[in-house]
Each structure stands twice: as C-alpha cells, then as structure tokens.
Coordinates of C-alpha atoms in Angstrom, one line a residue:
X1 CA -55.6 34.3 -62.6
X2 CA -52.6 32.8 -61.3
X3 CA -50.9 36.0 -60.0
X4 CA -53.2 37.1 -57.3
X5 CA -53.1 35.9 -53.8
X6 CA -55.7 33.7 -53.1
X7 CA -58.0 35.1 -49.9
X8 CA -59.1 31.7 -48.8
X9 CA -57.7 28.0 -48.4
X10 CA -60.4 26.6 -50.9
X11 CA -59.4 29.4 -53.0
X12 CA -55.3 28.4 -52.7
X13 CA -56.3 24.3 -53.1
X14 CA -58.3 25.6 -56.0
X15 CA -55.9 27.3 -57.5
X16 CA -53.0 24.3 -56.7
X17 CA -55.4 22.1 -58.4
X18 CA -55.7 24.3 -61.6
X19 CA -51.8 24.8 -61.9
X20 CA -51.3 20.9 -61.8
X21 CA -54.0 20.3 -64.0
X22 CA -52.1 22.6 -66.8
X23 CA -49.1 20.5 -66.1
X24 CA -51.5 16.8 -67.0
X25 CA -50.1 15.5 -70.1
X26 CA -53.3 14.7 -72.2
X27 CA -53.5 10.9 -71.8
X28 CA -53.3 11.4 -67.7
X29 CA -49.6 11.2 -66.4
X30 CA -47.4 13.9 -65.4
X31 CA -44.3 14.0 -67.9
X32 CA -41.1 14.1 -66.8
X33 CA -37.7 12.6 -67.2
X34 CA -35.9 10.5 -64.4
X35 CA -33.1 9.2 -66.6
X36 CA -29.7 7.6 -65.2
X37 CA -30.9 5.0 -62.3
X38 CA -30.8 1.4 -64.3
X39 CA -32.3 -0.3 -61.5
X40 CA -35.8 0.6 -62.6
X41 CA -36.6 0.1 -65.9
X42 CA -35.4 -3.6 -65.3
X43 CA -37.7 -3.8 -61.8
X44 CA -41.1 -2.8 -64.8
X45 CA -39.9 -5.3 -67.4
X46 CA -39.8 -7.9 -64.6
X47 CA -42.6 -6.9 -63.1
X48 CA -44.5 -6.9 -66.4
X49 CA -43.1 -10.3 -67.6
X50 CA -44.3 -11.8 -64.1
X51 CA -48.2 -10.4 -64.4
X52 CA -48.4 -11.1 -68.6
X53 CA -48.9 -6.7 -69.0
X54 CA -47.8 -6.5 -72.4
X55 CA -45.3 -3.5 -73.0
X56 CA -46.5 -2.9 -76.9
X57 CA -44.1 -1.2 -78.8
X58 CA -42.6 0.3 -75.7
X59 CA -40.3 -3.0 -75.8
X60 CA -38.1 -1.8 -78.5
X61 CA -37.1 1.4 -76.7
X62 CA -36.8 -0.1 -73.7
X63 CA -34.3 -2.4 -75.1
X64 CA -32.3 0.5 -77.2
X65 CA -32.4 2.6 -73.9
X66 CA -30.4 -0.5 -71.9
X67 CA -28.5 -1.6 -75.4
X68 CA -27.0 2.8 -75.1
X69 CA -25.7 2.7 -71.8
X70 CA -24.1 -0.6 -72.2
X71 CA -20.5 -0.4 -70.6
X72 CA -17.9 -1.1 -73.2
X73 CA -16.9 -4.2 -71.1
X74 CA -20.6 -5.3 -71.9
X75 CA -22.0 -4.8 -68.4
X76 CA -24.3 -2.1 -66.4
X77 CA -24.0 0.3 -63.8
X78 CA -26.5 1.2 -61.4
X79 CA -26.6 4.4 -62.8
X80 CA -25.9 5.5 -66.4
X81 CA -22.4 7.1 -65.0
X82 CA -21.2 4.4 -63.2
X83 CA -18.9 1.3 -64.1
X84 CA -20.4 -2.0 -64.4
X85 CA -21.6 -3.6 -61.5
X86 CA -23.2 -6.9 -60.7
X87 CA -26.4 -5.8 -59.6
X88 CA -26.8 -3.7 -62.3
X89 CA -25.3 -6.1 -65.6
X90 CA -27.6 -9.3 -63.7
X91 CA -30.8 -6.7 -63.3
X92 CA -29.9 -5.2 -67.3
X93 CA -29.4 -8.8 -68.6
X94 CA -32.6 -10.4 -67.2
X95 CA -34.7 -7.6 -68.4

C-alpha cells in the first residue's frame, strides 16, 4: 500500500494522512522526545499553575526530570549540557 506511487494529489494527501495516522499514539498526540531545552517544561508548569490545570501525577516526574539535571553548584542551564545560568536556575526554581 505504501510503496506504490500515488497517480493523483487526493491519492498522495490520502496516503500522507494514512502514514501519520499509523504514527498517532492511541490517546491522540504524536510521541516524541524533545529532551535538553530547560526553558520549557518550566514555561507549562507556570502556565499550568496560572490557569488552575492540574498536572496529576505528571508533577512528580516533572520534578525528578528538573531535580536530574540539577548542576552540582545547585543551579540550571538552559539546556541539559550547559552550566548554570540565571535564566535557567530562576525559571527551574519557580517551577
């Protein structure tokens, strides 16, 4: 199915939509891992605390996620590679 040509556009959109639709996790998101920026786990928490969403059990990893790529001088990167900065230990610590 997926190794002929399609002849038509519908037929190539069709066959797009069938090949992302294989890639849907079951509950409706598209997995994937973005891991390393720490600027936006803190922007969701934030965002989450400020509209009362309620992060469930999701809190807890969240917390040992930022808790593992603590720097040893107890501060955050931006990015899970980089040395503490400000933006990043402010951002970490108010989440």
């Amino acid at each position: 199915e997926f190794a002929s040509k399609p002849k038509t556009a519908l037929e190539a959109a069709e066959k797009g939509l069938k090949m992302y639709q294989r890639l849907l996790c079951d509950d409706g998101h598209f997995a994937g891992d973005y891991g390393g920026p720490m600027f936006l786990m803190p922007g969701l928490i934030i965002t989450c605390y400020v509209t009362g969403t309620d992060l469930g059990p999701r809190k807890k990893a969240m917390e040992t996620y930022l808790r593992n790529h603590q720097q040893a001088d107890g501060g955050w990167g931006t990015h899970i590679e980089c040395a503490s900065t400000m933006f990043g230990t402010v951002l970490s610590y108010v989440s």
